[in-house]
mmCIF file of C-alpha atoms and ligand atoms in Angstrom:
data_model
loop_
_atom_site.group_PDB
_atom_site.id
_atom_site.type_symbol
_atom_site.label_atom_id
_atom_site.label_comp_id
_atom_site.label_asym_id
_atom_site.label_seq_id
_atom_site.Cartn_x
_atom_site.Cartn_y
_atom_site.Cartn_z
ATOM 1 C CA MET A 1 0.252 0.026 -0.096
ATOM 2 C CA SER A 2 1.188 3.294 -0.857
ATOM 3 C CA ALA A 3 1.528 6.150 1.867
ATOM 4 C CA PRO A 4 -1.380 8.216 2.243
ATOM 5 C CA THR A 5 -1.059 11.734 0.560
ATOM 6 C CA ASP A 6 0.357 14.405 2.574
ATOM 7 C CA PHE A 7 -1.564 17.326 1.248
ATOM 8 C CA ARG A 8 0.148 20.083 3.169
ATOM 9 C CA ALA A 9 3.572 18.764 2.126
ATOM 10 C CA LEU A 10 1.958 18.959 -1.498
ATOM 11 C CA ARG A 11 0.747 22.487 -1.055
ATOM 12 C CA GLU A 12 4.027 23.666 -0.089
ATOM 13 C CA ARG A 13 6.002 22.077 -2.464
ATOM 14 C CA GLU A 14 3.408 22.348 -5.670
ATOM 15 C CA PHE A 15 1.050 25.294 -4.812
ATOM 16 C CA PRO A 16 3.172 27.670 -2.963
ATOM 17 C CA PHE A 17 0.730 30.487 -4.095
ATOM 18 C CA ALA A 18 -2.064 29.026 -1.784
ATOM 19 C CA ALA A 19 -0.526 30.197 1.282
ATOM 20 C CA ARG A 20 -1.090 33.872 -0.012
ATOM 21 C CA ALA A 21 -4.925 34.100 0.631
ATOM 22 C CA PRO A 22 -7.859 31.305 0.296
ATOM 23 C CA TYR A 23 -8.086 30.246 -3.445
ATOM 24 C CA LEU A 24 -11.277 28.435 -3.300
ATOM 25 C CA ASN A 25 -12.552 28.612 -7.246
ATOM 26 C CA ALA A 26 -10.924 25.404 -8.944
ATOM 27 C CA ALA A 27 -14.252 24.978 -10.630
ATOM 28 C CA SER A 28 -13.933 28.179 -12.390
ATOM 29 C CA PHE A 29 -9.989 27.342 -13.127
ATOM 30 C CA GLY A 30 -7.136 25.606 -11.190
ATOM 31 C CA PRO A 31 -3.641 26.890 -10.472
ATOM 32 C CA LEU A 32 -0.754 25.186 -12.646
ATOM 33 C CA PRO A 33 1.501 23.016 -10.096
ATOM 34 C CA GLU A 34 5.266 24.227 -9.921
ATOM 35 C CA ARG A 35 5.906 20.942 -11.806
ATOM 36 C CA ALA A 36 3.837 21.897 -14.705
ATOM 37 C CA ARG A 37 4.922 25.332 -14.760
ATOM 38 C CA ARG A 38 8.709 24.303 -15.102
ATOM 39 C CA ALA A 39 7.597 22.165 -17.695
ATOM 40 C CA LEU A 40 5.834 24.854 -19.815
ATOM 41 C CA ASP A 41 8.832 27.378 -18.969
ATOM 42 C CA ALA A 42 11.260 24.784 -20.152
ATOM 43 C CA HIS A 43 9.167 23.963 -23.268
ATOM 44 C CA THR A 44 8.789 27.698 -24.321
ATOM 45 C CA LEU A 45 12.711 28.339 -23.558
ATOM 46 C CA ARG A 46 13.403 25.534 -26.318
ATOM 47 C CA ARG A 47 10.526 26.663 -28.414
ATOM 48 C CA ALA A 48 11.755 30.424 -28.509
ATOM 49 C CA GLU A 49 15.153 28.779 -30.069
ATOM 50 C CA ALA A 50 13.003 26.523 -32.564
ATOM 51 C CA HIS A 51 15.917 24.067 -33.061
ATOM 52 C CA ALA A 52 16.394 23.490 -29.089
ATOM 53 C CA LEU A 53 13.357 21.654 -29.521
ATOM 54 C CA ARG A 54 13.907 17.645 -29.336
ATOM 55 C CA GLY A 55 12.210 14.716 -30.517
ATOM 56 C CA ASP A 56 10.743 14.133 -27.123
ATOM 57 C CA ASP A 57 8.870 17.641 -27.350
ATOM 58 C CA PHE A 58 6.632 16.321 -30.172
ATOM 59 C CA GLU A 59 4.764 13.135 -30.265
ATOM 60 C CA PRO A 60 6.249 11.504 -27.032
ATOM 61 C CA THR A 61 4.706 14.444 -25.360
ATOM 62 C CA LEU A 62 1.462 13.829 -26.462
ATOM 63 C CA VAL A 63 1.940 10.339 -25.783
ATOM 64 C CA ARG A 64 2.507 10.602 -21.977
ATOM 65 C CA ALA A 65 -0.638 13.099 -21.712
ATOM 66 C CA ARG A 66 -2.702 10.392 -23.426
ATOM 67 C CA ARG A 67 -1.391 8.038 -21.110
ATOM 68 C CA ALA A 68 -2.051 10.307 -18.106
ATOM 69 C CA ALA A 69 -5.481 11.235 -19.419
ATOM 70 C CA ALA A 70 -6.188 7.522 -19.927
ATOM 71 C CA ARG A 71 -5.480 6.419 -16.352
ATOM 72 C CA MET A 72 -7.375 9.277 -14.812
ATOM 73 C CA VAL A 73 -10.816 7.462 -16.363
ATOM 74 C CA GLY A 74 -9.625 4.042 -15.917
ATOM 75 C CA GLY A 75 -9.243 3.572 -19.819
ATOM 76 C CA GLY A 76 -6.491 3.012 -22.887
ATOM 77 C CA GLU A 77 -4.577 5.205 -24.366
ATOM 78 C CA ASP A 78 -5.934 4.342 -27.608
ATOM 79 C CA GLU A 79 -9.431 5.417 -26.543
ATOM 80 C CA VAL A 80 -7.987 9.053 -25.771
ATOM 81 C CA ALA A 81 -8.012 12.354 -28.232
ATOM 82 C CA LEU A 82 -6.286 15.392 -26.835
ATOM 83 C CA LEU A 83 -8.894 18.323 -27.401
ATOM 84 C CA PRO A 84 -8.526 21.431 -26.520
ATOM 85 C CA ASN A 85 -11.790 21.864 -24.245
ATOM 86 C CA THR A 86 -14.738 19.909 -23.224
ATOM 87 C CA SER A 87 -17.310 21.389 -25.982
ATOM 88 C CA PHE A 88 -15.059 19.639 -28.517
ATOM 89 C CA GLY A 89 -15.351 16.209 -27.119
ATOM 90 C CA ILE A 90 -19.087 16.719 -26.825
ATOM 91 C CA ASN A 91 -19.461 17.859 -30.265
ATOM 92 C CA LEU A 92 -17.424 14.977 -31.320
ATOM 93 C CA ALA A 93 -20.198 12.634 -29.421
ATOM 94 C CA ALA A 94 -23.029 14.621 -31.092
ATOM 95 C CA LEU A 95 -21.831 14.514 -34.456
ATOM 96 C CA ALA A 96 -20.531 10.987 -34.512
ATOM 97 C CA LEU A 97 -22.383 8.629 -32.208
ATOM 98 C CA PRO A 98 -24.205 6.604 -34.643
ATOM 99 C CA VAL A 99 -27.878 7.379 -33.581
ATOM 100 C CA GLU A 100 -30.956 6.416 -35.959
ATOM 101 C CA ARG A 101 -33.329 9.376 -36.772
ATOM 102 C CA GLY A 102 -36.436 9.312 -34.481
ATOM 103 C CA ARG A 103 -34.607 8.428 -31.192
ATOM 104 C CA ARG A 104 -34.426 11.216 -28.373
ATOM 105 C CA VAL A 105 -31.520 13.183 -26.789
ATOM 106 C CA LEU A 106 -31.822 13.746 -23.212
ATOM 107 C CA VAL A 107 -30.024 16.420 -21.622
ATOM 108 C CA GLY A 108 -30.958 18.197 -17.922
ATOM 109 C CA GLU A 109 -32.124 21.149 -18.110
ATOM 110 C CA ARG A 110 -29.645 23.049 -15.680
ATOM 111 C CA GLU A 111 -26.389 21.533 -17.553
ATOM 112 C CA PHE A 112 -23.646 24.105 -18.384
ATOM 113 C CA PRO A 113 -24.484 25.204 -22.017
ATOM 114 C CA ALA A 114 -21.186 23.313 -23.195
ATOM 115 C CA ASN A 115 -23.487 20.378 -22.487
ATOM 116 C CA VAL A 116 -26.536 21.604 -24.065
ATOM 117 C CA TYR A 117 -25.921 23.597 -27.192
ATOM 118 C CA PRO A 118 -24.238 20.911 -28.875
ATOM 119 C CA TRP A 119 -27.324 18.850 -28.486
ATOM 120 C CA GLN A 120 -29.683 21.175 -29.594
ATOM 121 C CA ARG A 121 -27.539 21.895 -32.915
ATOM 122 C CA LEU A 122 -28.426 18.262 -33.479
ATOM 123 C CA GLU A 123 -32.151 18.935 -34.962
ATOM 124 C CA ALA A 124 -30.565 21.119 -37.835
ATOM 125 C CA ALA A 125 -27.477 18.801 -38.043
ATOM 126 C CA ARG A 126 -29.130 15.446 -37.844
ATOM 127 C CA GLY A 127 -32.624 15.569 -37.210
ATOM 128 C CA LEU A 128 -32.322 14.619 -33.667
ATOM 129 C CA ARG A 129 -34.087 16.536 -31.276
ATOM 130 C CA ALA A 130 -32.789 17.189 -27.839
ATOM 131 C CA GLU A 131 -34.988 17.252 -24.831
ATOM 132 C CA LEU A 132 -34.338 19.399 -21.686
ATOM 133 C CA LEU A 133 -35.380 17.293 -18.947
ATOM 134 C CA PRO A 134 -36.898 19.482 -15.813
ATOM 135 C CA ALA A 135 -34.596 19.338 -12.850
ATOM 136 C CA ARG A 136 -36.147 18.695 -9.532
ATOM 137 C CA PRO A 137 -37.377 21.624 -7.192
ATOM 138 C CA ASP A 138 -34.212 21.875 -5.260
ATOM 139 C CA GLY A 139 -32.516 22.317 -9.083
ATOM 140 C CA THR A 140 -30.496 18.882 -8.610
ATOM 141 C CA PRO A 141 -31.071 16.514 -11.628
ATOM 142 C CA ASP A 142 -34.147 14.553 -11.860
ATOM 143 C CA GLU A 143 -31.973 11.332 -12.451
ATOM 144 C CA ALA A 144 -35.134 8.921 -11.489
ATOM 145 C CA ARG A 145 -37.031 10.523 -14.326
ATOM 146 C CA MET A 146 -34.000 10.121 -16.611
ATOM 147 C CA LEU A 147 -33.830 6.572 -16.105
ATOM 148 C CA ASN A 148 -37.679 6.135 -16.725
ATOM 149 C CA GLU A 149 -36.992 7.859 -19.805
ATOM 150 C CA ILE A 150 -34.229 5.821 -20.863
ATOM 151 C CA ALA A 151 -36.376 2.629 -19.958
ATOM 152 C CA ARG A 152 -38.667 3.709 -22.597
ATOM 153 C CA GLY A 153 -36.556 2.249 -25.056
ATOM 154 C CA ASP A 154 -36.272 5.162 -27.567
ATOM 155 C CA VAL A 155 -33.499 7.126 -25.928
ATOM 156 C CA GLY A 156 -30.450 7.620 -28.411
ATOM 157 C CA ILE A 157 -28.088 9.509 -26.329
ATOM 158 C CA ALA A 158 -28.655 10.554 -22.463
ATOM 159 C CA ALA A 159 -25.628 13.204 -21.823
ATOM 160 C CA VAL A 160 -24.805 14.198 -18.244
ATOM 161 C CA SER A 161 -22.273 16.080 -16.195
ATOM 162 C CA ALA A 162 -20.454 14.129 -13.659
ATOM 163 C CA VAL A 163 -20.418 16.615 -11.295
ATOM 164 C CA GLN A 164 -22.962 19.839 -11.515
ATOM 165 C CA PHE A 165 -21.092 22.804 -11.921
ATOM 166 C CA THR A 166 -23.577 24.882 -9.781
ATOM 167 C CA ASP A 167 -23.810 23.175 -6.685
ATOM 168 C CA GLY A 168 -21.373 19.936 -6.879
ATOM 169 C CA TRP A 169 -24.201 17.604 -7.294
ATOM 170 C CA VAL A 170 -22.905 14.100 -8.180
ATOM 171 C CA ALA A 171 -24.101 12.226 -11.043
ATOM 172 C CA GLY A 172 -25.279 8.401 -10.107
ATOM 173 C CA LEU A 173 -23.193 7.117 -13.209
ATOM 174 C CA GLU A 174 -23.621 3.542 -12.241
ATOM 175 C CA ALA A 175 -27.348 3.165 -12.338
ATOM 176 C CA LEU A 176 -27.212 5.691 -15.490
ATOM 177 C CA GLY A 177 -24.530 3.532 -17.080
ATOM 178 C CA ARG A 178 -26.646 0.603 -16.450
ATOM 179 C CA ALA A 179 -29.565 1.741 -17.964
ATOM 180 C CA CYS A 180 -28.157 2.772 -20.771
ATOM 181 C CA ARG A 181 -26.203 -0.524 -21.745
ATOM 182 C CA GLU A 182 -29.819 -2.304 -20.995
ATOM 183 C CA HIS A 183 -31.706 -0.007 -23.362
ATOM 184 C CA GLY A 184 -29.525 0.664 -26.244
ATOM 185 C CA THR A 185 -28.289 4.250 -24.951
ATOM 186 C CA TRP A 186 -24.977 5.987 -25.403
ATOM 187 C CA LEU A 187 -24.131 7.620 -22.258
ATOM 188 C CA VAL A 188 -22.171 10.843 -22.766
ATOM 189 C CA VAL A 189 -20.405 12.563 -19.872
ATOM 190 C CA ASP A 190 -19.178 16.269 -19.243
ATOM 191 C CA ALA A 191 -16.450 15.298 -16.681
ATOM 192 C CA ILE A 192 -14.931 18.810 -16.578
ATOM 193 C CA GLN A 193 -15.934 19.106 -12.929
ATOM 194 C CA ALA A 194 -15.172 15.856 -11.726
ATOM 195 C CA LEU A 195 -11.779 14.744 -13.162
ATOM 196 C CA GLY A 196 -8.932 15.729 -10.606
ATOM 197 C CA GLN A 197 -11.499 15.951 -7.553
ATOM 198 C CA LEU A 198 -12.818 12.594 -7.510
ATOM 199 C CA PRO A 199 -12.652 8.828 -9.044
ATOM 200 C CA LEU A 200 -14.152 8.016 -12.372
ATOM 201 C CA ASP A 201 -13.698 4.789 -14.141
ATOM 202 C CA ALA A 202 -15.450 5.314 -17.292
ATOM 203 C CA ARG A 203 -15.113 1.629 -18.403
ATOM 204 C CA ALA A 204 -16.571 0.371 -15.628
ATOM 205 C CA LEU A 205 -19.353 2.910 -15.260
ATOM 206 C CA GLY A 206 -20.507 2.149 -18.888
ATOM 207 C CA VAL A 207 -19.716 5.511 -20.187
ATOM 208 C CA HIS A 208 -19.390 5.736 -23.886
ATOM 209 C CA VAL A 209 -17.879 9.252 -24.522
ATOM 210 C CA LEU A 210 -16.491 11.469 -21.877
ATOM 211 C CA ALA A 211 -15.257 14.747 -22.391
ATOM 212 C CA ALA A 212 -13.562 17.109 -20.169
ATOM 213 C CA GLY A 213 -11.202 20.302 -20.564
ATOM 214 C CA GLY A 214 -7.992 20.338 -18.605
ATOM 215 C CA HIS A 215 -8.249 24.072 -16.804
ATOM 216 C CA LYS A 216 -10.246 23.414 -13.790
ATOM 217 C CA TRP A 217 -9.802 20.434 -11.167
ATOM 218 C CA LEU A 218 -7.077 18.844 -13.714
ATOM 219 C CA CYS A 219 -4.942 21.872 -12.789
ATOM 220 C CA ALA A 220 -3.794 22.210 -16.802
ATOM 221 C CA PRO A 221 -3.331 24.833 -19.000
ATOM 222 C CA PHE A 222 -6.145 26.447 -20.889
ATOM 223 C CA GLY A 223 -6.554 24.900 -24.176
ATOM 224 C CA THR A 224 -6.006 21.621 -23.082
ATOM 225 C CA GLY A 225 -8.308 18.686 -22.656
ATOM 226 C CA PHE A 226 -9.357 15.227 -23.723
ATOM 227 C CA ALA A 227 -12.332 13.199 -24.921
ATOM 228 C CA TRP A 228 -12.171 9.355 -23.769
ATOM 229 C CA VAL A 229 -14.226 7.052 -26.346
ATOM 230 C CA ALA A 230 -15.323 3.589 -25.424
ATOM 231 C CA ARG A 231 -12.709 1.419 -27.959
ATOM 232 C CA GLU A 232 -15.769 -0.578 -29.425
ATOM 233 C CA LEU A 233 -17.140 2.706 -30.435
ATOM 234 C CA VAL A 234 -14.053 4.324 -31.840
ATOM 235 C CA ASP A 235 -14.591 2.642 -35.623
ATOM 236 C CA ARG A 236 -18.196 3.068 -35.388
ATOM 237 C CA MET A 237 -17.668 7.156 -35.167
ATOM 238 C CA GLU A 238 -17.201 8.577 -38.297
ATOM 239 C CA PRO A 239 -14.700 11.943 -37.857
ATOM 240 C CA ARG A 240 -16.822 14.812 -39.027
ATOM 241 C CA VAL A 241 -13.797 17.121 -38.747
ATOM 242 C CA VAL A 242 -10.977 15.537 -40.674
ATOM 243 C CA GLY A 243 -7.186 16.624 -40.506
ATOM 244 C CA TRP A 244 -4.046 15.444 -41.804
ATOM 245 C CA THR A 245 -2.775 13.749 -38.357
ATOM 246 C CA SER A 246 -6.120 12.064 -38.375
ATOM 247 C CA MET A 247 -4.757 9.850 -41.071
ATOM 248 C CA ALA A 248 -2.462 7.341 -41.166
ATOM 249 C CA ALA A 249 -0.623 8.058 -44.482
ATOM 250 C CA SER A 250 0.776 11.426 -42.481
ATOM 251 C CA ALA A 251 2.948 9.007 -40.308
ATOM 252 C CA ASP A 252 5.881 9.450 -42.675
ATOM 253 C CA LEU A 253 6.467 13.260 -42.657
ATOM 254 C CA GLU A 254 9.025 12.630 -45.588
ATOM 255 C CA ARG A 255 5.967 11.465 -48.115
ATOM 256 C CA VAL A 256 2.870 12.906 -46.596
ATOM 257 C CA VAL A 257 1.353 13.633 -50.358
ATOM 258 C CA ASP A 258 1.027 9.771 -50.592
ATOM 259 C CA TYR A 259 -2.415 10.222 -49.631
ATOM 260 C CA ARG A 260 -4.315 7.189 -48.590
ATOM 261 C CA TRP A 261 -8.045 7.363 -47.094
ATOM 262 C CA ALA A 262 -7.200 5.200 -43.731
ATOM 263 C CA TRP A 263 -7.608 6.797 -40.244
ATOM 264 C CA VAL A 264 -4.865 6.281 -37.622
ATOM 265 C CA GLU A 265 -5.494 3.705 -35.192
ATOM 266 C CA GLY A 266 -7.397 4.643 -32.021
ATOM 267 C CA ALA A 267 -9.190 7.639 -30.995
ATOM 268 C CA ARG A 268 -6.292 9.688 -32.047
ATOM 269 C CA ARG A 269 -7.776 9.985 -35.341
ATOM 270 C CA PHE A 270 -10.150 12.737 -33.713
ATOM 271 C CA GLU A 271 -7.374 14.962 -33.170
ATOM 272 C CA VAL A 272 -7.228 16.488 -36.585
ATOM 273 C CA ALA A 273 -3.968 18.458 -36.330
ATOM 274 C CA THR A 274 -0.812 19.686 -35.101
ATOM 275 C CA GLN A 275 -1.211 19.948 -31.130
ATOM 276 C CA PRO A 276 -0.078 22.903 -28.564
ATOM 277 C CA PHE A 277 2.800 20.538 -27.588
ATOM 278 C CA HIS A 278 3.959 22.850 -24.778
ATOM 279 C CA ASP A 279 0.796 22.937 -22.867
ATOM 280 C CA TYR A 280 0.631 19.216 -23.110
ATOM 281 C CA ALA A 281 3.925 18.823 -21.565
ATOM 282 C CA ALA A 282 2.477 20.732 -18.735
ATOM 283 C CA PHE A 283 -1.195 18.594 -18.848
ATOM 284 C CA ALA A 284 0.800 15.572 -18.433
ATOM 285 C CA GLU A 285 2.655 17.133 -15.304
ATOM 286 C CA SER A 286 -0.512 18.024 -13.813
ATOM 287 C CA LEU A 287 -2.544 14.999 -14.074
ATOM 288 C CA GLU A 288 0.633 12.717 -12.929
ATOM 289 C CA LEU A 289 0.670 14.705 -9.837
ATOM 290 C CA LEU A 290 -3.066 14.179 -9.244
ATOM 291 C CA LEU A 291 -3.004 10.499 -10.058
ATOM 292 C CA ASP A 292 0.162 10.084 -7.606
ATOM 293 C CA ALA A 293 -1.978 12.056 -4.980
ATOM 294 C CA ASP A 294 -5.005 9.844 -5.768
ATOM 295 C CA SER A 295 -8.355 10.579 -6.644
ATOM 296 C CA ALA A 296 -10.029 8.836 -3.656
ATOM 297 C CA ALA A 297 -7.413 10.813 -1.171
ATOM 298 C CA ILE A 298 -8.587 13.904 -3.062
ATOM 299 C CA ARG A 299 -12.273 13.382 -2.471
ATOM 300 C CA ALA A 300 -11.752 12.542 0.930
ATOM 301 C CA HIS A 301 -9.928 15.614 1.620
ATOM 302 C CA LEU A 302 -12.364 17.925 0.134
ATOM 303 C CA LEU A 303 -15.646 16.402 1.904
ATOM 304 C CA ALA A 304 -13.745 16.588 5.012
ATOM 305 C CA LEU A 305 -12.547 20.291 4.167
ATOM 306 C CA LEU A 306 -16.396 21.247 3.414
ATOM 307 C CA ALA A 307 -18.425 19.264 5.800
ATOM 308 C CA PRO A 308 -17.847 21.665 9.067
ATOM 309 C CA LEU A 309 -18.492 24.832 6.754
ATOM 310 C CA ALA A 310 -21.878 23.281 5.326
ATOM 311 C CA ALA A 311 -22.991 22.260 8.743
ATOM 312 C CA TRP A 312 -21.943 25.784 10.175
ATOM 313 C CA LEU A 313 -23.699 27.376 7.355
ATOM 314 C CA GLU A 314 -26.772 25.437 7.893
ATOM 315 C CA SER A 315 -26.928 26.576 11.676
ATOM 316 C CA ARG A 316 -26.772 30.110 10.466
ATOM 317 C CA GLY A 317 -29.920 29.940 8.349
ATOM 318 C CA ALA A 318 -27.831 29.556 4.969
ATOM 319 C CA GLU A 319 -29.269 27.405 2.200
ATOM 320 C CA VAL A 320 -26.931 24.874 1.238
ATOM 321 C CA ALA A 321 -27.138 23.932 -2.274
ATOM 322 C CA GLY A 322 -27.170 20.345 -4.017
ATOM 323 C CA GLY A 323 -27.831 16.946 -2.536
ATOM 324 C CA ARG A 324 -27.595 16.055 0.833
ATOM 325 C CA GLU A 325 -26.247 12.510 0.856
ATOM 326 C CA PRO A 326 -22.332 11.984 1.046
ATOM 327 C CA GLU A 327 -22.223 10.388 -2.291
ATOM 328 C CA ARG A 328 -23.833 13.422 -3.912
ATOM 329 C CA ARG A 329 -21.521 15.937 -2.407
ATOM 330 C CA SER A 330 -18.133 16.975 -4.004
ATOM 331 C CA GLY A 331 -15.615 19.668 -3.788
ATOM 332 C CA ILE A 332 -18.112 22.083 -4.847
ATOM 333 C CA LEU A 333 -20.127 24.118 -2.029
ATOM 334 C CA ALA A 334 -22.929 26.360 -2.935
ATOM 335 C CA PHE A 335 -24.879 28.655 -0.675
ATOM 336 C CA ARG A 336 -27.562 31.179 -0.688
ATOM 337 C CA THR A 337 -28.451 33.699 2.128
ATOM 338 C CA GLY A 338 -30.741 36.413 2.802
ATOM 339 C CA ASP A 339 -28.257 38.571 1.056
ATOM 340 C CA THR A 340 -26.034 36.195 -1.047
ATOM 341 C CA HIS A 341 -24.747 39.392 -2.620
ATOM 342 C CA GLY A 342 -23.644 40.771 0.482
ATOM 343 C CA ALA A 343 -21.812 37.351 1.319
ATOM 344 C CA LEU A 344 -19.954 37.338 -1.769
ATOM 345 C CA ARG A 345 -18.490 41.049 -1.382
ATOM 346 C CA ALA A 346 -17.657 40.229 2.328
ATOM 347 C CA LEU A 347 -15.645 37.147 0.999
ATOM 348 C CA GLU A 348 -13.818 38.967 -1.954
ATOM 349 C CA ALA A 349 -13.018 41.961 0.238
ATOM 350 C CA ALA A 350 -11.265 39.561 2.453
ATOM 351 C CA GLY A 351 -9.206 37.935 -0.329
ATOM 352 C CA VAL A 352 -11.241 34.916 -0.611
ATOM 353 C CA ALA A 353 -11.336 33.951 -4.422
ATOM 354 C CA CYS A 354 -15.187 32.375 -5.314
ATOM 355 C CA VAL A 355 -17.692 33.445 -7.382
ATOM 356 C CA LEU A 356 -21.320 33.575 -7.732
ATOM 357 C CA ARG A 357 -23.194 31.217 -10.119
ATOM 358 C CA GLU A 358 -26.973 30.605 -10.481
ATOM 359 C CA GLY A 359 -27.568 32.803 -7.450
ATOM 360 C CA ALA A 360 -25.707 31.112 -5.223
ATOM 361 C CA VAL A 361 -22.155 31.735 -3.743
ATOM 362 C CA ARG A 362 -19.743 28.885 -5.288
ATOM 363 C CA LEU A 363 -16.730 27.546 -2.976
ATOM 364 C CA SER A 364 -14.613 25.189 -4.522
ATOM 365 C CA PRO A 365 -11.462 24.216 -2.627
ATOM 366 C CA HIS A 366 -8.888 21.670 -3.979
ATOM 367 C CA LEU A 367 -6.027 19.733 -3.055
ATOM 368 C CA TYR A 368 -3.869 22.463 -1.704
ATOM 369 C CA ASN A 369 -6.333 23.974 0.509
ATOM 370 C CA GLN A 370 -6.290 23.313 4.217
ATOM 371 C CA PRO A 371 -9.045 23.510 7.131
ATOM 372 C CA GLU A 372 -7.781 26.971 8.015
ATOM 373 C CA GLU A 373 -8.935 28.631 5.013
ATOM 374 C CA LEU A 374 -12.399 27.241 5.506
ATOM 375 C CA GLU A 375 -12.352 28.667 8.795
ATOM 376 C CA ARG A 376 -11.524 32.083 7.405
ATOM 377 C CA VAL A 377 -14.616 31.850 5.432
ATOM 378 C CA MET A 378 -16.587 31.312 8.686
ATOM 379 C CA ASP A 379 -14.639 34.254 10.263
ATOM 380 C CA VAL A 380 -15.727 36.371 7.513
ATOM 381 C CA LEU A 381 -19.188 35.068 7.183
ATOM 382 C CA ASP A 382 -19.733 35.426 10.826
ATOM 383 C CA GLY A 383 -20.027 39.199 10.400
ATOM 384 C CA VAL A 384 -22.437 39.086 7.837
ATOM 385 C CA LEU A 385 -24.982 36.207 8.240
ATOM 386 C CA PRO A 386 -27.891 36.844 10.882
ATOM 387 C CA ARG A 387 -27.240 35.095 14.367
HETATM 388 C C1 PLP B 401 -19.949 21.654 -16.507
HETATM 389 C C2 PLP B 401 -19.061 22.208 -17.264
HETATM 390 N N1 PLP B 401 -18.729 21.886 -18.636
HETATM 391 C C3 PLP B 401 -18.084 22.664 -19.692
HETATM 392 C C4 PLP B 401 -17.223 23.917 -19.189
HETATM 393 C C5 PLP B 401 -16.658 24.384 -19.943
HETATM 394 O O1 PLP B 401 -16.596 23.864 -21.572
HETATM 395 P P1 PLP B 401 -15.368 23.922 -22.334
HETATM 396 O O2 PLP B 401 -14.020 23.206 -21.769
HETATM 397 O O3 PLP B 401 -15.674 23.886 -23.557
HETATM 398 O O4 PLP B 401 -14.829 25.613 -22.427
HETATM 399 C C6 PLP B 401 -17.640 24.179 -17.523
HETATM 400 C C7 PLP B 401 -16.862 25.186 -17.028
HETATM 401 O O5 PLP B 401 -16.438 26.285 -17.831
HETATM 402 C C8 PLP B 401 -18.678 23.589 -17.026
HETATM 403 O O6 PLP B 401 -18.649 23.761 -15.717
#
């Protein structure tokens, strides 16, 4: 058994910025750990001179990035396409998953728009109608309703976020995956709010396509991300955007005009063209750090950080958004008060990095945060919330 993660030591070594003021905003964007910043800087220095770039800076960097992404979701490297954000992956699923006309596409009505517009576009693009499923009165996804709809047998695609951006609700992917398998529905998961903060085994859960940008909980550069496509689907998904690196014949750079219509093996065919190698060098470092820290340990760390704050907020009359059950809670805590804007202003004035989303203050600590920072939040709000 490996030693338990020492989050405090990790913070000092890799996230020294965290000592300055509480950064509770990983759900918007995470910081780059030192080792990722160093990799990025070193790559940029070599890039500045062009001839200093080494063979390792190109394809081997991407191989390492794909390997880390695959490990993050319990999949294989051949199932990973490095894509610049979540939206590219969702669009890939929307445009390329084999679905017969007339079947329904289901999405929750409070999903982040990256997981809505690509589905709504399907009506014009493929004649498939997306239905927005109403949320429950507390704003959380109505999974029971989604399961019932899937059981009707006419749902082509169900698209969900693994963690809701508003309140941190953790999706019941196991039940959804089972229902989708039983009824011939493709399960597409927007995982940007989940990967890096909790374990997610896409294959074991029965996910078909998963998409995630790297810049939030994965602590990777903006413009990095990936899609994971279940191996058995790769050959069934015809790429809609085709580039030269999608093609096997381009592998030999000395003879690229020997055009031949054959895809590269695996999900790499969805990558299209030249990649930002420097950013994926940092992406690989960040993901490897998170893999070493262990996502189950990170999840436990975040739940332990937030539980006392949630209880205290409720004791002071605030409404904590999202599910109550521990399995539905994550590293996002959102709350409303009689004066939510006032609470936000007070936190901002105290230097606490957090945001307002859909009418609630959203706090999203990550592995570098420590209990004293959440205590600081309570101290600040103590002067604002009614007794
Ligand atoms: C659930 C969710 N999906 C997607 C995104 C972002 O999408 P993209 O990576 O395409 O910019 C966000 C936040 O910005 C989000 O919260």
